[in-house]
Amino acid sequence: MPTVGVKRDELFAAIGQTFTDEEFDHLCFEFGIELDDVTSERQIKQKEQGVNAAIGADDTIIYKIDVPANRYDLLCVEGIARALRVFMKKELPPVFQVVPAKNHEVHRLTVKHGNGLETIRPYAVSCVLRGVTFTQARYDSFIDLQDKLHQNICRRRTLVAIGTHDLDTIEGPFTYEAQAPSDISFVPLSQSRVFNAKELLEHYRTSPDSKHLKPYTDIIYDFPAYPVIYDKNRTVLSLPPIINSEHSKIKLSTRNVFIECTATDITKANIVLNTVIAMFSQYCDAPFTVEPVEVMYERDGHREVTPDLSNRQVVTKVDDIHSMLFGKRPVIDLDVQRICDLCVKMQLCATYLPDVHSIEVQVPPTRSDILHAVDVMEDVGIAYGFDNIPVTFPPTLTVGGGQPLNKLGDHLRDEISRAGYIELLTHGLCSHDENFKFLNRHDNSTSAVVVRTTMIPGVLKTVQNNKGMSFKDGLKLFEISDVVVLNPASDVGASNIRRLCALYTGQTDGFEVIHGLVDRVMQLIGVQCVLDPEHATENYYSIIPSSSTSQSRACFADPTFFEGRCADIVWHRDGGKIKLGTFGVLHPEVLNNYELLYPASVVEMDIEPLTEKALFAAPPKPFHGVKKAKQLELEPSALSTPLAKDKDIAAYASSSHSTQLGGPGNNDNEQIVDHHAAKASAAVAKPIPKAKRMHMDGILHGLPVASNYKLTTTVTDHFAYDTEMKAMNRDKDTSHFRKRDSYSEYVEARARFSKMHSVT
């Protein structure tokens, strides 16, 4: 939340009433802001710079007030005082007017076409405040508001930059254009000599006295042309977003103010311009009036008159307001007329629409934070007083639980970590080149920073920045997180998708290692791999080669991977096909783009479609004979159940393995069990061929044969591993652990893999 420092006496004078600190703190609480601190300039300097620096400092009391980040109208003393006066019913909300210019002349600002202005800062809005009366306090507040807007909604001037000028020192019409840095020469604000634009930026980047401007130089420093605003006589007004000209600077004697905002976001530019107008047009000879400026875009001839101070309409249902504040409890003193009165306290004019039993609210230009009907409900609640709503217990009590998708992600993190992979947490934003160009993918977007649509760049950048690690035994990394993809069906045009991305890199590409991880994940989910289409079932997955008959790599399915060395993971479910993802060996160009020294294989797959299968599928029920019969040992293939049921599987497998059937001394009941066992064995169909794999190493072992080995789970293997490690640490004897040459093991694994199936 932004913190606004205002002098207490000036604030009380603007409100028209004095308060004690406790009374003002309570007023702020009721309005929805917070009195954070009561201090003075002397105390601030003493705290930050020491006792000696505080000598001679002012003792005027300063209130530090925290305001909501989206309430740009509360960033100065004028806005806070006006909002509190209206809230206390001392005055009505002001009405802002756009009036014709003096002598009916039209102020014009032309946005020139050419020199790349459209790619630097393509938009501009402007206005004129006529007959402004400045005092030192008003002037300081005027400058301070611009600084706070630059740090807040303007995002440190990257989105919007504000320029204010003395209109009496310049002459319209004005032009906004891009010029070569060497062609722009002027005397910048607070300087005494002429600089050209490039020289000026170098000065700000190196001068100790200009440290406050140095961060902004990076915004345009590398562009071949810089934006600049001229008047009719080619006098430079400003070099946005860096500095204004000394020629047109605002002084206490200034009466007419020309305001221009250049931007990369036209919506933010209009909000900023309207905020400055709303706060300081009250000091005009005709309060709350402003003269327009016609902005003409030369590239397409579009004309726009700014500012736009018209109100917006938001309709809110009365029943929704009651439900939001009281739930199903009886409504207390909040009829339609009271709701309209409460809206006025929040600077919102409201009228009742009896036909639809709703409130139509007129949102002024100062309230850009009102975007939806729920924002109106919140303001009604603030004006009503949240402490006036009776405190009651909810009618139902619930216990929170994890979302199914998060549960699945946590289970997979545990299992993949046990497989020797290191988990990553990378940034959700990346550069456009990292997301597309470096992966040999193409996109028409021009954004410099984008939300990632794939997790591969984050994993590759991690390897790129950890080249000092040993790659002798290979490096395994993985991440489970979100990417953003376009979705026209979504109300915002995009959706978050949860994905798994894993990488193996080392002296070999490790394709079989990543392939093994894919199969292990699907095994944990409870989805079988079918290699023979004749044995297809309703729910299985297959590995389909990603290849192209074209010789051009541009026509290849996914140019991120090496052609002939990648495959798609396809889930066959209910007669349909879902492509979960792709895995394969990265293309050498991709490795070169990220400066990777070793070959690498990557898998990226969606896990959201697997959520229902993994968490809600019930485990198969064991066969029961007659009463007192013992449980049968089922086929291991029947025990391939979802990840969330592993503990149940382990318990059942343990109990069934310990049961001895048909031993000496069996009674008749045991013979009946054997009879049923024979019938059950005859009824069980031949298992679907699956690749027999070790538990964790991800390397294929043997041809696809019927699975007749005893089922082991992560739980039982984990305990067995712990016991073995304890024994090894106790005896200090590692001779029984056979060491093998990594290259020989790779060749053997590749040979076994090629016998099974190949994607080349």
mmCIF file of N, CA and C in Angstrom, residues 375-433:
data_model
loop_
_atom_site.group_PDB
_atom_site.id
_atom_site.type_symbol
_atom_site.label_atom_id
_atom_site.label_comp_id
_atom_site.label_asym_id
_atom_site.label_seq_id
_atom_site.Cartn_x
_atom_site.Cartn_y
_atom_site.Cartn_z
ATOM 1 N N ASP A 375 -17.316 -3.948 -6.563
ATOM 2 C CA ASP A 375 -16.618 -2.786 -6.007
ATOM 3 C C ASP A 375 -17.609 -1.802 -5.395
ATOM 4 N N VAL A 376 -18.778 -1.673 -6.019
ATOM 5 C CA VAL A 376 -19.826 -0.820 -5.447
ATOM 6 C C VAL A 376 -20.310 -1.413 -4.127
ATOM 7 N N MET A 377 -20.480 -2.726 -4.085
ATOM 8 C CA MET A 377 -20.904 -3.377 -2.837
ATOM 9 C C MET A 377 -19.898 -3.108 -1.723
ATOM 10 N N GLU A 378 -18.618 -3.161 -2.050
ATOM 11 C CA GLU A 378 -17.588 -2.900 -1.040
ATOM 12 C C GLU A 378 -17.689 -1.474 -0.517
ATOM 13 N N ASP A 379 -17.894 -0.510 -1.411
ATOM 14 C CA ASP A 379 -18.008 0.879 -0.976
ATOM 15 C C ASP A 379 -19.244 1.089 -0.109
ATOM 16 N N VAL A 380 -20.341 0.425 -0.455
ATOM 17 C CA VAL A 380 -21.541 0.518 0.389
ATOM 18 C C VAL A 380 -21.243 -0.044 1.776
ATOM 19 N N GLY A 381 -20.503 -1.152 1.829
ATOM 20 C CA GLY A 381 -20.140 -1.726 3.116
ATOM 21 C C GLY A 381 -19.256 -0.801 3.933
ATOM 22 N N ILE A 382 -18.302 -0.110 3.276
ATOM 23 C CA ILE A 382 -17.435 0.831 3.993
ATOM 24 C C ILE A 382 -18.260 1.988 4.552
ATOM 25 N N ALA A 383 -19.150 2.541 3.719
ATOM 26 C CA ALA A 383 -19.969 3.662 4.178
ATOM 27 C C ALA A 383 -20.949 3.234 5.268
ATOM 28 N N TYR A 384 -21.471 2.020 5.177
ATOM 29 C CA TYR A 384 -22.383 1.512 6.206
ATOM 30 C C TYR A 384 -21.636 1.268 7.514
ATOM 31 N N GLY A 385 -20.384 0.845 7.391
ATOM 32 C CA GLY A 385 -19.575 0.547 8.571
ATOM 33 C C GLY A 385 -19.543 -0.940 8.835
ATOM 34 N N PHE A 386 -18.418 -1.565 8.544
ATOM 35 C CA PHE A 386 -18.336 -3.003 8.768
ATOM 36 C C PHE A 386 -18.500 -3.356 10.248
ATOM 37 N N ASP A 387 -18.126 -2.419 11.126
ATOM 38 C CA ASP A 387 -18.301 -2.694 12.550
ATOM 39 C C ASP A 387 -19.754 -2.575 12.983
ATOM 40 N N ASN A 388 -20.634 -2.093 12.095
ATOM 41 C CA ASN A 388 -22.065 -2.028 12.406
ATOM 42 C C ASN A 388 -22.807 -3.300 11.996
ATOM 43 N N ILE A 389 -22.139 -4.199 11.312
ATOM 44 C CA ILE A 389 -22.754 -5.456 10.904
ATOM 45 C C ILE A 389 -22.662 -6.433 12.075
ATOM 46 N N PRO A 390 -23.778 -7.009 12.525
ATOM 47 C CA PRO A 390 -23.735 -7.926 13.678
ATOM 48 C C PRO A 390 -22.821 -9.116 13.410
ATOM 49 N N VAL A 391 -22.056 -9.479 14.423
ATOM 50 C CA VAL A 391 -21.159 -10.625 14.325
ATOM 51 C C VAL A 391 -21.937 -11.882 14.679
ATOM 52 N N THR A 392 -22.006 -12.823 13.773
ATOM 53 C CA THR A 392 -22.713 -14.085 13.996
ATOM 54 C C THR A 392 -21.874 -15.236 13.475
ATOM 55 N N PHE A 393 -22.141 -16.413 14.011
ATOM 56 C CA PHE A 393 -21.463 -17.601 13.523
ATOM 57 C C PHE A 393 -22.110 -18.054 12.220
ATOM 58 N N PRO A 394 -21.321 -18.558 11.291
ATOM 59 C CA PRO A 394 -21.909 -19.043 10.031
ATOM 60 C C PRO A 394 -22.815 -20.236 10.292
ATOM 61 N N PRO A 395 -23.833 -20.421 9.455
ATOM 62 C CA PRO A 395 -24.771 -21.531 9.685
ATOM 63 C C PRO A 395 -24.153 -22.901 9.480
ATOM 64 N N THR A 396 -23.062 -22.979 8.737
ATOM 65 C CA THR A 396 -22.405 -24.266 8.500
ATOM 66 C C THR A 396 -20.934 -24.144 8.832
ATOM 67 N N LEU A 397 -20.359 -25.242 9.270
ATOM 68 C CA LEU A 397 -18.933 -25.301 9.579
ATOM 69 C C LEU A 397 -18.271 -26.264 8.604
ATOM 70 N N THR A 398 -17.201 -25.841 8.016
ATOM 71 C CA THR A 398 -16.506 -26.671 7.033
ATOM 72 C C THR A 398 -15.031 -26.753 7.387
ATOM 73 N N VAL A 399 -14.395 -27.764 6.855
ATOM 74 C CA VAL A 399 -12.959 -27.959 7.032
ATOM 75 C C VAL A 399 -12.300 -27.850 5.665
ATOM 76 N N GLY A 400 -11.327 -26.998 5.558
ATOM 77 C CA GLY A 400 -10.662 -26.800 4.280
ATOM 78 C C GLY A 400 -9.819 -28.000 3.885
ATOM 79 N N GLY A 401 -9.671 -28.170 2.620
ATOM 80 C CA GLY A 401 -8.853 -29.259 2.090
ATOM 81 C C GLY A 401 -8.153 -28.827 0.822
ATOM 82 N N GLY A 402 -7.150 -29.589 0.444
ATOM 83 C CA GLY A 402 -6.399 -29.261 -0.756
ATOM 84 C C GLY A 402 -7.197 -29.517 -2.020
ATOM 85 N N GLN A 403 -6.941 -28.723 -3.038
ATOM 86 C CA GLN A 403 -7.568 -28.949 -4.329
ATOM 87 C C GLN A 403 -7.011 -30.232 -4.952
ATOM 88 N N PRO A 404 -7.842 -30.960 -5.702
ATOM 89 C CA PRO A 404 -7.350 -32.216 -6.313
ATOM 90 C C PRO A 404 -6.094 -32.019 -7.149
ATOM 91 N N LEU A 405 -6.030 -30.914 -7.894
ATOM 92 C CA LEU A 405 -4.857 -30.684 -8.732
ATOM 93 C C LEU A 405 -3.608 -30.484 -7.886
ATOM 94 N N ASN A 406 -3.739 -29.777 -6.761
ATOM 95 C CA ASN A 406 -2.587 -29.570 -5.885
ATOM 96 C C ASN A 406 -2.175 -30.870 -5.195
ATOM 97 N N LYS A 407 -3.166 -31.705 -4.843
ATOM 98 C CA LYS A 407 -2.839 -33.002 -4.248
ATOM 99 C C LYS A 407 -2.027 -33.856 -5.217
ATOM 100 N N LEU A 408 -2.487 -33.892 -6.451
ATOM 101 C CA LEU A 408 -1.769 -34.670 -7.457
ATOM 102 C C LEU A 408 -0.352 -34.140 -7.636
ATOM 103 N N GLY A 409 -0.212 -32.807 -7.693
ATOM 104 C CA GLY A 409 1.115 -32.226 -7.835
ATOM 105 C C GLY A 409 2.034 -32.584 -6.683
ATOM 106 N N ASP A 410 1.505 -32.569 -5.449
ATOM 107 C CA ASP A 410 2.330 -32.918 -4.286
ATOM 108 C C ASP A 410 2.765 -34.381 -4.330
ATOM 109 N N HIS A 411 1.842 -35.273 -4.711
ATOM 110 C CA HIS A 411 2.204 -36.691 -4.816
ATOM 111 C C HIS A 411 3.298 -36.899 -5.863
ATOM 112 N N LEU A 412 3.135 -36.253 -7.009
ATOM 113 C CA LEU A 412 4.133 -36.422 -8.067
ATOM 114 C C LEU A 412 5.477 -35.840 -7.653
ATOM 115 N N ARG A 413 5.472 -34.735 -6.932
ATOM 116 C CA ARG A 413 6.742 -34.161 -6.466
ATOM 117 C C ARG A 413 7.496 -35.158 -5.586
ATOM 118 N N ASP A 414 6.768 -35.817 -4.681
ATOM 119 C CA ASP A 414 7.414 -36.799 -3.809
ATOM 120 C C ASP A 414 8.018 -37.941 -4.617
ATOM 121 N N GLU A 415 7.237 -38.474 -5.552
ATOM 122 C CA GLU A 415 7.700 -39.634 -6.302
ATOM 123 C C GLU A 415 8.854 -39.292 -7.242
ATOM 124 N N ILE A 416 8.756 -38.149 -7.919
ATOM 125 C CA ILE A 416 9.823 -37.781 -8.856
ATOM 126 C C ILE A 416 11.103 -37.450 -8.093
ATOM 127 N N SER A 417 10.969 -36.870 -6.909
ATOM 128 C CA SER A 417 12.154 -36.591 -6.094
ATOM 129 C C SER A 417 12.834 -37.888 -5.683
ATOM 130 N N ARG A 418 12.038 -38.903 -5.367
ATOM 131 C CA ARG A 418 12.631 -40.196 -5.015
ATOM 132 C C ARG A 418 13.346 -40.825 -6.199
ATOM 133 N N ALA A 419 12.982 -40.425 -7.398
ATOM 134 C CA ALA A 419 13.650 -40.945 -8.589
ATOM 135 C C ALA A 419 14.969 -40.240 -8.865
ATOM 136 N N GLY A 420 15.379 -39.341 -7.978
ATOM 137 C CA GLY A 420 16.675 -38.694 -8.126
ATOM 138 C C GLY A 420 16.636 -37.348 -8.808
ATOM 139 N N TYR A 421 15.450 -36.777 -9.011
ATOM 140 C CA TYR A 421 15.331 -35.481 -9.669
ATOM 141 C C TYR A 421 15.316 -34.360 -8.632
ATOM 142 N N ILE A 422 15.905 -33.238 -8.998
ATOM 143 C CA ILE A 422 15.940 -32.055 -8.139
ATOM 144 C C ILE A 422 14.820 -31.116 -8.575
ATOM 145 N N GLU A 423 13.998 -30.678 -7.622
ATOM 146 C CA GLU A 423 12.872 -29.816 -7.970
ATOM 147 C C GLU A 423 13.326 -28.375 -8.124
ATOM 148 N N LEU A 424 12.708 -27.677 -9.079
ATOM 149 C CA LEU A 424 13.010 -26.277 -9.357
ATOM 150 C C LEU A 424 11.788 -25.420 -9.069
ATOM 151 N N LEU A 425 12.022 -24.138 -8.904
ATOM 152 C CA LEU A 425 10.952 -23.143 -8.835
ATOM 153 C C LEU A 425 11.434 -21.939 -9.630
ATOM 154 N N THR A 426 10.976 -21.813 -10.864
ATOM 155 C CA THR A 426 11.461 -20.777 -11.767
ATOM 156 C C THR A 426 10.421 -19.680 -11.931
ATOM 157 N N HIS A 427 10.821 -18.596 -12.583
ATOM 158 C CA HIS A 427 9.951 -17.436 -12.751
ATOM 159 C C HIS A 427 8.851 -17.716 -13.774
ATOM 160 N N GLY A 428 7.688 -17.121 -13.526
ATOM 161 C CA GLY A 428 6.582 -17.254 -14.466
ATOM 162 C C GLY A 428 6.687 -16.324 -15.655
ATOM 163 N N LEU A 429 7.565 -15.322 -15.580
ATOM 164 C CA LEU A 429 7.778 -14.390 -16.687
ATOM 165 C C LEU A 429 9.129 -14.673 -17.328
ATOM 166 N N CYS A 430 9.195 -14.497 -18.614
ATOM 167 C CA CYS A 430 10.460 -14.655 -19.325
ATOM 168 C C CYS A 430 10.443 -13.735 -20.534
ATOM 169 N N SER A 431 11.583 -13.591 -21.170
ATOM 170 C CA SER A 431 11.649 -12.730 -22.348
ATOM 171 C C SER A 431 10.980 -13.419 -23.530
ATOM 172 N N HIS A 432 10.625 -12.616 -24.505
ATOM 173 C CA HIS A 432 9.972 -13.155 -25.697
ATOM 174 C C HIS A 432 10.894 -14.125 -26.425
ATOM 175 N N ASP A 433 12.173 -13.799 -26.514
ATOM 176 C CA ASP A 433 13.116 -14.678 -27.213
ATOM 177 C C ASP A 433 13.260 -16.016 -26.500
#
